[in-house]
CSV table of C-alpha atoms in Angstrom, one decimal:
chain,number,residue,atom,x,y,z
A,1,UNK,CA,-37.6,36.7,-6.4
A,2,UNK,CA,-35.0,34.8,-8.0
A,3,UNK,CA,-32.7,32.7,-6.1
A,4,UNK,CA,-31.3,29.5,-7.0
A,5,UNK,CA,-28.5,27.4,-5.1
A,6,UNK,CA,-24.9,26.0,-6.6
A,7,UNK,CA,-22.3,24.6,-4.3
A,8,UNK,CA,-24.7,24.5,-1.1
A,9,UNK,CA,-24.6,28.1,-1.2
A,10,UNK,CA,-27.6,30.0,-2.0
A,11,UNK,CA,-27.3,32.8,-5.5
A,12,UNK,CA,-29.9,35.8,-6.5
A,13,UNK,CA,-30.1,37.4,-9.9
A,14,UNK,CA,-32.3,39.8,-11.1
A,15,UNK,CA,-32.8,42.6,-13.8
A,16,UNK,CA,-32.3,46.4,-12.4
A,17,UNK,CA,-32.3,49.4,-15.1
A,18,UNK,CA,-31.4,46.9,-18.0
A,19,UNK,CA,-28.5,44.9,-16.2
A,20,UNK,CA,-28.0,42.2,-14.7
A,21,UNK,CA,-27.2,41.5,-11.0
A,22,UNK,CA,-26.2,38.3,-9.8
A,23,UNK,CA,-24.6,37.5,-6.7
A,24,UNK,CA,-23.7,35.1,-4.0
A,25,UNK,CA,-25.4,35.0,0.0
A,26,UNK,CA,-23.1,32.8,0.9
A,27,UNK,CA,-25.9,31.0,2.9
A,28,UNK,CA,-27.3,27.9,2.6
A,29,UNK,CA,-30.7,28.8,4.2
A,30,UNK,CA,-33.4,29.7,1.6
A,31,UNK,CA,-35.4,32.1,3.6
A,32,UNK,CA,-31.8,34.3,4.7
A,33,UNK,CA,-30.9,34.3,0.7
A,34,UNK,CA,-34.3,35.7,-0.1
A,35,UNK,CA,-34.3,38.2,2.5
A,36,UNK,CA,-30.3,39.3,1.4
A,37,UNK,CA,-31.9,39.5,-2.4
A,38,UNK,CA,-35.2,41.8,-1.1
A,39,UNK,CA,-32.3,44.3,0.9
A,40,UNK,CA,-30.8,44.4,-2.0
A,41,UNK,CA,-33.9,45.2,-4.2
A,42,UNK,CA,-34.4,47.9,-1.7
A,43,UNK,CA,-31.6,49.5,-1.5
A,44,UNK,CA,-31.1,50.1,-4.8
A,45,UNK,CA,-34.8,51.5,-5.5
A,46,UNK,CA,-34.5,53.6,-2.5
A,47,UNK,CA,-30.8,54.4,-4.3
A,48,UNK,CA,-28.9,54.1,-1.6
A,49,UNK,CA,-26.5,51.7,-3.3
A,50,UNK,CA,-25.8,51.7,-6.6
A,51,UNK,CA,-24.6,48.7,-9.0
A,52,UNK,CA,-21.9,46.7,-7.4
A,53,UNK,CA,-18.7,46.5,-9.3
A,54,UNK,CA,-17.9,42.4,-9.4
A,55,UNK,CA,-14.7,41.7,-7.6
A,56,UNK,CA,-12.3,40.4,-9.2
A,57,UNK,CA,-11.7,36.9,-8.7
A,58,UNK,CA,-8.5,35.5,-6.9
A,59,UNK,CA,-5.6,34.2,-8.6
A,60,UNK,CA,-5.0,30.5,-9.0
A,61,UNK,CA,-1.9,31.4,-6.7
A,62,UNK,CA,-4.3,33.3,-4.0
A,63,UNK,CA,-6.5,31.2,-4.1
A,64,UNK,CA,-4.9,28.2,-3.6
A,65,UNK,CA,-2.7,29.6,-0.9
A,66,UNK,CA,-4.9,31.4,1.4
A,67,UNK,CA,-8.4,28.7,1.2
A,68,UNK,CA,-7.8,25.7,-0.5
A,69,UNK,CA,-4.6,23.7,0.8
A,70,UNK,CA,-5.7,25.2,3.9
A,71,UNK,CA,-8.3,23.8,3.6
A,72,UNK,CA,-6.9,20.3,2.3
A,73,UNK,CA,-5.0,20.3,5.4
A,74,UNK,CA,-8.0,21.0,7.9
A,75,UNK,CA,-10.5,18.5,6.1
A,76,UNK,CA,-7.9,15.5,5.9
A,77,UNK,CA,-5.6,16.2,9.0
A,78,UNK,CA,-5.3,12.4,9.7
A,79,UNK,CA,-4.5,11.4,5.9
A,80,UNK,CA,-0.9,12.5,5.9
A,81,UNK,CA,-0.3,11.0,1.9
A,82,UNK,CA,-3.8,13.2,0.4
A,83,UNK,CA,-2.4,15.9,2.2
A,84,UNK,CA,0.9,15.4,0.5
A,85,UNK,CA,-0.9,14.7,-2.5
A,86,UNK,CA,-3.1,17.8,-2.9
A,87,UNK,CA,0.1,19.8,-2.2
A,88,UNK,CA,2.3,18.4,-4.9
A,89,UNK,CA,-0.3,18.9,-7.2
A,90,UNK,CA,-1.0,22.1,-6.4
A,91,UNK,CA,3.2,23.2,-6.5
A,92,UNK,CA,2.8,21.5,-9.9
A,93,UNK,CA,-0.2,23.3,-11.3
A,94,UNK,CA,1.8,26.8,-9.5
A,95,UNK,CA,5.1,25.9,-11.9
A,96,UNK,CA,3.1,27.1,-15.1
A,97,UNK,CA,3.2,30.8,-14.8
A,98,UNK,CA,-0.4,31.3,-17.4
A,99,UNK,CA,-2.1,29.4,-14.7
A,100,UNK,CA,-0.5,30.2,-11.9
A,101,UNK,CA,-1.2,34.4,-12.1
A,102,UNK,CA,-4.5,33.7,-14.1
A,103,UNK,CA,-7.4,34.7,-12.0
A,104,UNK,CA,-10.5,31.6,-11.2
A,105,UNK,CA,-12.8,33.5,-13.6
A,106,UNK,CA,-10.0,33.2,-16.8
A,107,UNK,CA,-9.2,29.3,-16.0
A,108,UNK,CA,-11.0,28.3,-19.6
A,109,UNK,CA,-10.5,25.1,-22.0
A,110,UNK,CA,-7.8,26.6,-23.6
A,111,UNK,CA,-5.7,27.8,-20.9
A,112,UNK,CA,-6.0,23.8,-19.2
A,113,UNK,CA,-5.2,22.5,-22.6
A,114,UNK,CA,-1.9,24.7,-23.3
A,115,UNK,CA,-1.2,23.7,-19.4
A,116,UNK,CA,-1.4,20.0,-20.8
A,117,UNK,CA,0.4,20.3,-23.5
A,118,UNK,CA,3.9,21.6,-21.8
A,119,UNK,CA,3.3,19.1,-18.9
A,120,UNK,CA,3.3,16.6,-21.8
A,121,UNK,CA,6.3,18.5,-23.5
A,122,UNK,CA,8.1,17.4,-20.7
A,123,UNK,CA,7.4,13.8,-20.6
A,124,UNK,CA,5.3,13.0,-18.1
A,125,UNK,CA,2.2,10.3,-18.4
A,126,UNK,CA,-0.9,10.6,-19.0
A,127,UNK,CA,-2.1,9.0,-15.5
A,128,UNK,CA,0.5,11.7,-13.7
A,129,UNK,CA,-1.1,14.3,-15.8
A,130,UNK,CA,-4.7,13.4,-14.8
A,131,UNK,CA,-3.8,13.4,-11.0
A,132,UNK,CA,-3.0,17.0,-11.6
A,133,UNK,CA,-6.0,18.1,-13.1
A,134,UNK,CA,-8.2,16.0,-10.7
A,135,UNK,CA,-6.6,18.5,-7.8
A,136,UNK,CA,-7.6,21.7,-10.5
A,137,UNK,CA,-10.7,20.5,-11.2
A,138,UNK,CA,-11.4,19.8,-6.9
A,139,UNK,CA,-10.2,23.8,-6.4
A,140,UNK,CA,-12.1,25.4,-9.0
A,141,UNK,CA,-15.7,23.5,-7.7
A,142,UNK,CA,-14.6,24.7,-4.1
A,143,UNK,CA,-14.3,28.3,-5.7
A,144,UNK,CA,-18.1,27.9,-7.0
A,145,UNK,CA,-19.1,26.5,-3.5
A,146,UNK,CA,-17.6,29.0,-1.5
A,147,UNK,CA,-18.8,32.2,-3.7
A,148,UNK,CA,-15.8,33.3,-5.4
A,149,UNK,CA,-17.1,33.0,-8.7
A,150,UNK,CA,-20.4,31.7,-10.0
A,151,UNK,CA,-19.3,29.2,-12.2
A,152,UNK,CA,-16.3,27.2,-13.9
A,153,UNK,CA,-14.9,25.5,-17.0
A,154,UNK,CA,-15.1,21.9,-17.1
A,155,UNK,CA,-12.1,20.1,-16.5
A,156,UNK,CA,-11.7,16.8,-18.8
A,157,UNK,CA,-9.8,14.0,-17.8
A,158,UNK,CA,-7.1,12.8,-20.5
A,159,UNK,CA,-8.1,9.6,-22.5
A,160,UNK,CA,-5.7,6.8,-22.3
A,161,UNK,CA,-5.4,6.3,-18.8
A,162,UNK,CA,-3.1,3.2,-17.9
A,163,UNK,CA,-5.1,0.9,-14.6
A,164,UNK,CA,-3.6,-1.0,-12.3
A,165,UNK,CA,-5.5,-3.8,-13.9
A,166,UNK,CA,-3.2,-6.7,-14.4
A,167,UNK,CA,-4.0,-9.9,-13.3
A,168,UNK,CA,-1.2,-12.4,-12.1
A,169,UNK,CA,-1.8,-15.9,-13.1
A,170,UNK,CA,-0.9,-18.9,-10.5
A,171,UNK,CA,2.1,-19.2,-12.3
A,172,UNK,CA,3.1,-15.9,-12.1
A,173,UNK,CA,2.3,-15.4,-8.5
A,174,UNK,CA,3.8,-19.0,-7.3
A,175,UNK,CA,7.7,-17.5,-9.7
A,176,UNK,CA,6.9,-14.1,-8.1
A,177,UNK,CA,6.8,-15.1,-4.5
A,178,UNK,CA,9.7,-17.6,-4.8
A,179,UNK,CA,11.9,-14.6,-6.0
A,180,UNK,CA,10.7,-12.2,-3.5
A,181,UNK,CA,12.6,-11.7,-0.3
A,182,UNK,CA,11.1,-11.0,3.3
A,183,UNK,CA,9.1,-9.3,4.0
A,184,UNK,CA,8.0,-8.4,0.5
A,185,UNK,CA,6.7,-12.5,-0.1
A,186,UNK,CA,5.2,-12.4,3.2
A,187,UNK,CA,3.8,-9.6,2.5
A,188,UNK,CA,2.6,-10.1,-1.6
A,189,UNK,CA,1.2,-13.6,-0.4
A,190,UNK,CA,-1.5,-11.9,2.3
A,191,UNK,CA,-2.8,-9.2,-0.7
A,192,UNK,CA,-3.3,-12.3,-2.6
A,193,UNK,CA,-5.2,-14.4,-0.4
A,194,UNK,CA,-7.2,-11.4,1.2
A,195,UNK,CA,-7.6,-8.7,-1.4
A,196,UNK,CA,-6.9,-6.0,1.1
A,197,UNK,CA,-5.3,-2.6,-0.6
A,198,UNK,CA,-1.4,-2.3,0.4
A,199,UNK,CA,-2.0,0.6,3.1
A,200,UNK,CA,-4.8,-1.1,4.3
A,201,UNK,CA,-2.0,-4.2,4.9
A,202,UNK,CA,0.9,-2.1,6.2
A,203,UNK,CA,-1.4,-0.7,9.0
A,204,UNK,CA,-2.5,-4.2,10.5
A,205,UNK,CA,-2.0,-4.6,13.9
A,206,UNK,CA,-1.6,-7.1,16.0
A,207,UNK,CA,-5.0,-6.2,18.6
A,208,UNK,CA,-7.0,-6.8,15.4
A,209,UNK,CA,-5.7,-10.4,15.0
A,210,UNK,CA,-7.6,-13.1,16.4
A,211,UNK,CA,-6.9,-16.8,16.1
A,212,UNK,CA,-10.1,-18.4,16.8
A,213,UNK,CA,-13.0,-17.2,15.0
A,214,UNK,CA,-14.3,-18.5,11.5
A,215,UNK,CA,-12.1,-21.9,10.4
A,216,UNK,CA,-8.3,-20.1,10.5
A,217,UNK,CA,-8.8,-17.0,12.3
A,218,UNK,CA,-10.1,-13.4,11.1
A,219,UNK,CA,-8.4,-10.1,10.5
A,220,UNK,CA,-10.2,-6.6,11.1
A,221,UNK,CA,-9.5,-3.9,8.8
A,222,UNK,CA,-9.9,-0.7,10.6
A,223,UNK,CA,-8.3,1.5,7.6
A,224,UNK,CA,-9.5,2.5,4.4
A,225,UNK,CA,-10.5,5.2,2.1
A,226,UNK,CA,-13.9,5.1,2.9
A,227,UNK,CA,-16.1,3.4,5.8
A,228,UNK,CA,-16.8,0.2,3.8
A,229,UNK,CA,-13.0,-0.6,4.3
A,230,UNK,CA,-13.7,-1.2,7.7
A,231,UNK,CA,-14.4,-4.8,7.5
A,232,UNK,CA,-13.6,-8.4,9.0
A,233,UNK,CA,-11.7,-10.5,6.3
A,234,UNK,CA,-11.1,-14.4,6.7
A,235,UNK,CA,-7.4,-15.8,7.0
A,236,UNK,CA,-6.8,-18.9,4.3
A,237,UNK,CA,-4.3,-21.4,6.2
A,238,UNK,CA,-1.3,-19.1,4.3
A,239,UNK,CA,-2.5,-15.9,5.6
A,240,UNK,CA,-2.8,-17.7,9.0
A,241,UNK,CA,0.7,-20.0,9.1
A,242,UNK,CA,2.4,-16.3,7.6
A,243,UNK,CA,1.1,-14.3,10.4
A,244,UNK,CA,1.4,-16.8,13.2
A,245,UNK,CA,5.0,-17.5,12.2
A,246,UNK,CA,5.4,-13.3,12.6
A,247,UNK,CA,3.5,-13.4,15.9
A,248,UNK,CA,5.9,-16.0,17.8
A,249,UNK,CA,8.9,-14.6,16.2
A,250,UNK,CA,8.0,-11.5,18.0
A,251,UNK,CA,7.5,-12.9,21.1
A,252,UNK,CA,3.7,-13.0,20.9
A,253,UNK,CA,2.6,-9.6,21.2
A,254,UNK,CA,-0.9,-8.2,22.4
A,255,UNK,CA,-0.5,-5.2,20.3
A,256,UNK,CA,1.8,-2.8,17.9
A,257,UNK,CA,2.4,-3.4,13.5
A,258,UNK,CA,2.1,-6.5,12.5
A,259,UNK,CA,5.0,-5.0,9.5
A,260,UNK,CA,7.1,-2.8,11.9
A,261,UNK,CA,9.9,-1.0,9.8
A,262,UNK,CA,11.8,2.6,10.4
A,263,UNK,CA,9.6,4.9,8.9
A,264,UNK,CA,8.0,7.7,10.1
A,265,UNK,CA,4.9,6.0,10.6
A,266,UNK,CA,6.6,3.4,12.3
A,267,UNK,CA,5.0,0.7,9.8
A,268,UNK,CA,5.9,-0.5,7.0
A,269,UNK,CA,5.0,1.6,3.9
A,270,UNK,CA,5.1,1.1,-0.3
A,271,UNK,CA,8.4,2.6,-0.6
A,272,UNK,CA,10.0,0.8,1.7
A,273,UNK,CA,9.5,-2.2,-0.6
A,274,UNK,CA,10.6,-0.9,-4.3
A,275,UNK,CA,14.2,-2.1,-4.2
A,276,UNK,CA,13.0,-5.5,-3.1
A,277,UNK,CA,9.6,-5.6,-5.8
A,278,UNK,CA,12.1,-4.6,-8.5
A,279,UNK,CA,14.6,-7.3,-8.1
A,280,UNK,CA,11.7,-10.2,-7.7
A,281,UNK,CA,10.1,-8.4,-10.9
A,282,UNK,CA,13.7,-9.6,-12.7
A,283,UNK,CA,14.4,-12.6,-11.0
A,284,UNK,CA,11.0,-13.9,-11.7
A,285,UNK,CA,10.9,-12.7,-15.4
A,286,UNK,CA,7.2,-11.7,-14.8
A,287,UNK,CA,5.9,-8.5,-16.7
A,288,UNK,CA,5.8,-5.0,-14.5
A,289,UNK,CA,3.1,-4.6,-11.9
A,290,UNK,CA,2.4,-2.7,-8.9
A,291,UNK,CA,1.8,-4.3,-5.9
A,292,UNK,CA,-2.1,-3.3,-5.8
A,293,UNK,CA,-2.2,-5.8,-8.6
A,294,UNK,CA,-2.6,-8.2,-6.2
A,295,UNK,CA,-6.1,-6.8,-5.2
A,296,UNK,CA,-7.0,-7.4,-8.4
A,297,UNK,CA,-6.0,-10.5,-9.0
A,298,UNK,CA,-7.9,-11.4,-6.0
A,299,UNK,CA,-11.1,-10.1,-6.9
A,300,UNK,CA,-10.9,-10.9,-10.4
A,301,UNK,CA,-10.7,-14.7,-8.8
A,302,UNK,CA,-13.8,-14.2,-6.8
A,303,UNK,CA,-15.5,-13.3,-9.3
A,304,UNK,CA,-15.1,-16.0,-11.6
A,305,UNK,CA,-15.5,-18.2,-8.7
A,306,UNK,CA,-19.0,-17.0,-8.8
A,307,UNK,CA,-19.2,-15.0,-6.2
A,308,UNK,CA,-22.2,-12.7,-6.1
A,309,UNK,CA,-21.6,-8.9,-6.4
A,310,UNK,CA,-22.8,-8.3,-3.1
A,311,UNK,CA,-20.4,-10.5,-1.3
A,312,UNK,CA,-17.6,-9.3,-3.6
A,313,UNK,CA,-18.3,-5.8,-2.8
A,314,UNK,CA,-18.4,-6.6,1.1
A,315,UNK,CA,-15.0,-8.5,1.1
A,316,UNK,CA,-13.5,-5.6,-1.0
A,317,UNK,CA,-14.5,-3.4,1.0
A,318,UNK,CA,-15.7,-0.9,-2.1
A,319,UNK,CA,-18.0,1.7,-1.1
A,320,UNK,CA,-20.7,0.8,-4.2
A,321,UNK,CA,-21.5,-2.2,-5.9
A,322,UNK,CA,-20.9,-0.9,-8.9
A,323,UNK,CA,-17.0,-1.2,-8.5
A,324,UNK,CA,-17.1,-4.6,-7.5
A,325,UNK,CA,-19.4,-5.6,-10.6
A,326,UNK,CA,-16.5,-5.5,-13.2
A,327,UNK,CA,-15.3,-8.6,-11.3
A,328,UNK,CA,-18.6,-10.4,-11.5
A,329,UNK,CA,-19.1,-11.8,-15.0
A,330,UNK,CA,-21.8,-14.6,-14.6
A,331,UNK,CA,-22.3,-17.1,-17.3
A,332,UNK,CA,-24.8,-18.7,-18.9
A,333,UNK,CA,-24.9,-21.7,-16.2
A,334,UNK,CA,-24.8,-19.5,-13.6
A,335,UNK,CA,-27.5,-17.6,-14.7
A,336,UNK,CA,-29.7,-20.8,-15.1
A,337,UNK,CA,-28.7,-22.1,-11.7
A,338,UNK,CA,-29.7,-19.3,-10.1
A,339,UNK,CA,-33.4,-19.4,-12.1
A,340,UNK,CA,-33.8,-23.1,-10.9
A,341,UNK,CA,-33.6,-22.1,-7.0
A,342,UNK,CA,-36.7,-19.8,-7.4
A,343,UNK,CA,-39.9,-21.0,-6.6
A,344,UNK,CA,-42.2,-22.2,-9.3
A,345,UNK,CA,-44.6,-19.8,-10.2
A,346,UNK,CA,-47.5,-22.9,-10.3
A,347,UNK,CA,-46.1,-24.4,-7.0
A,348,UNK,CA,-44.9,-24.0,-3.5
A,349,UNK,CA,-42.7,-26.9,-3.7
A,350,UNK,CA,-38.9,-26.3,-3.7
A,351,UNK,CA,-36.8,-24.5,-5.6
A,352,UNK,CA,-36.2,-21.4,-2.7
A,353,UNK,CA,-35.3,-22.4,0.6
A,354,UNK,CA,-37.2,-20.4,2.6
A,355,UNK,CA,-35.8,-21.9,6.0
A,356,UNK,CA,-32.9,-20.5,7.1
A,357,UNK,CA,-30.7,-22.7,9.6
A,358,UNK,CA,-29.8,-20.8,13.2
A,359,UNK,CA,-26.3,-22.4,13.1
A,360,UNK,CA,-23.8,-20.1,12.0
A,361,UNK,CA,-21.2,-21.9,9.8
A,362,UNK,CA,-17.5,-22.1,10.3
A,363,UNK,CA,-15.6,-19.5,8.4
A,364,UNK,CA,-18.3,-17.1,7.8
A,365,UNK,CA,-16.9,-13.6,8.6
A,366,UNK,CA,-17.7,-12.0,11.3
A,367,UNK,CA,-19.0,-15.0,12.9
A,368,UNK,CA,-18.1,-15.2,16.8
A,369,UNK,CA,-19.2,-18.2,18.3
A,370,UNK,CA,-17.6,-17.4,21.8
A,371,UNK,CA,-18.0,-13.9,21.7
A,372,UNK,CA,-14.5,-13.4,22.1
A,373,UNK,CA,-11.7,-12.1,20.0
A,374,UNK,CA,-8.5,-14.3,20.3
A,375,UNK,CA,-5.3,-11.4,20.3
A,376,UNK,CA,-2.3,-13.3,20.2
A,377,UNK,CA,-3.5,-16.6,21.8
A,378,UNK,CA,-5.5,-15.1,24.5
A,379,UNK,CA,-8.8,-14.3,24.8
A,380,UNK,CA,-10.4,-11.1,25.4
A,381,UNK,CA,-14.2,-9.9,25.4
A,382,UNK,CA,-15.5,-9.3,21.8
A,383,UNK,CA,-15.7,-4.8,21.7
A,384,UNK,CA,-16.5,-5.5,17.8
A,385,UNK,CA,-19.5,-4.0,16.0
């Protein structure tokens, strides 16, 4: 018995009076997909079935209506923007009539490529472009996983792609946050100093706050795109003197958004600062960026600061070291400093420190020398992992 397994789902194929059969269980147990391909075999050699006709595959249109933004919407119910996302992407991919009534099965090379080409026809940008075809290419594998068709064309990302890659110098930050208005500098000077993602910023609160752990305090980061974001981050004396000055203005709250504004969320969000980050982009005479630039000025810091990818990768919050090792660059010196604190392979005398001290050090994070968590001045009992 043939069966073999694609998408978590188990297939069977076999020869029968010179054709070939080949269908989905739709099971992800072995033993029920062989069982489901012996039936088979028996029915048709007792003949009381005959050779299925394939169905037809769904339309893009179908398909995409009735299981996959349905879907999209189930499986991230508490991302509100990859919901959006996935449905913008998909109205966008629906606009092109050829792929829109082309069935799963007839999605080919050519078709995505003459889909690219009038999407480029009208201007839009490569990176715009690729969004689109990252939600295609998501649909299509979901049709192979379900069982609606056995297998799909490969969907290639467009060359050319423009990052979010720019690195502000101190100058360029110092003219930048002079120009900025509040909350924007407030707001650009904490991405700087902690490396956090933007969302991950606008969705501080104030219960995750604390004042007297590590040498100027710690923020928790309890949102992210994956479970590494969840992370404790120290507060350099800006961060700190920034947040503290928020925190009395308020009236020293125990809990709510540290950036409160009148969105839907009810915090503050990257549209609500585009007016502002235009008109300190002219002011200050620095070159376009996006305010995740930040980030990456940051970690492009730490890393030629010499901090190991491991560390890097924990502050970051990235989900594999391999992100967080295009920031680590180590030189020749480092290299050779990091040889001379082995041991000596012809003696046990120093060069590793084997002893490690108990005493935790100021301003490592996550350190809690009280076991409490300062929110707002006060001190509560420490509920962190």
């Amino acid at each position: 018995m043939s069966i073999y397994k694609r998408g978590g789902k188990y297939w069977y194929k076999f020869m029968w009076q010179a054709k070939l059969v080949r269908e989905s269980t739709k099971q992800g147990n072995d033993k029920v997909a062989r069982q489901m391909e012996a039936a088979h075999r028996t029915s048709l050699a007792r003949g009381e079935v005959g050779l299925r006709d394939k169905e037809p595959a769904p339309t893009l249109a179908d398909f995409a209506g009735k299981q996959f933004l349905p879907w999209a919407e189930a499986t991230f119910a508490a991302k509100v923007k990859t919901v959006r996302w996935y449905r913008n992407s998909t109205r966008r991919l629906l606009e092109y009539s050829r792929m829109r009534d082309a069935q799963l099965s007839e999605i080919n090379g050519e078709l995505i490529a003459a889909y690219i080409a009038q999407r480029q026809a009208r201007g839009l940008q490569i990176t715009s472009i690729n969004r689109e075809l990252q939600v295609l290419r998501r649909m299509l594998r979901l049709a192979v996983e379900w069982g609606v068709m056995e297998r799909t064309a490969k969907v290639r990302l467009l060359p050319g792609e423009r990052h979010r890659e720019f690195v502000l110098s101190s100058d360029e930050e110092a003219r930048y946050l002079a120009a900025a208005p509040e909350p924007l500098a407030s707001i650009a000077a904490v991405l700087a100093d902690t490396g956090m993602r933007p969302d991950e910023c606008f969705r501080l609160r104030w219960e995750f706050v604390t004042w007297v752990n590590g040498r100027h305090g710690i923020l928790l980061v309890t949102y992210g795109k994956t479970a590494a974001a969840r992370r404790v981050l120290p507060m350099t004396l800006r961060v700190r003197a920034i947040l503290e000055a928020r925190w009395e203005a308020a009236g020293g709250p125990l809990e709510g958004w540290v950036w409160p504004s009148a969105t839907t969320s009810g915090h503050m969000e990257s549209s609500s600062l585009k007016r502002q980050h235009g008109r300190a982009l002219r002011l200050s005479g620095v070159r376009h960026f996006v305010l995740y630039s930040f980030r990456h000025t940051f970690l492009t810091r730490l890393g030629a600061s010499g901090c190991d990818v491991w560390t890097l990768a924990r502050i970051a919050g990235h989900s594999s070291i391999a992100i967080s090792a295009h920031y680590v660059h180590p030189d020749e010196d480092v290299v050779m400093r990091a040889m001379d604190r082995l041991p000596s392979g012809h003696s046990n005398e120093a060069g590793h420190r084997t002893g490690h001290s108990n005493e935790a050090q100021d301003g490592d994070i996550g350190v809690n020398r009280s076991n409490t968590i300062g929110y707002g001045g006060h001190r509560k009992p420490c509920c962190w992992p």
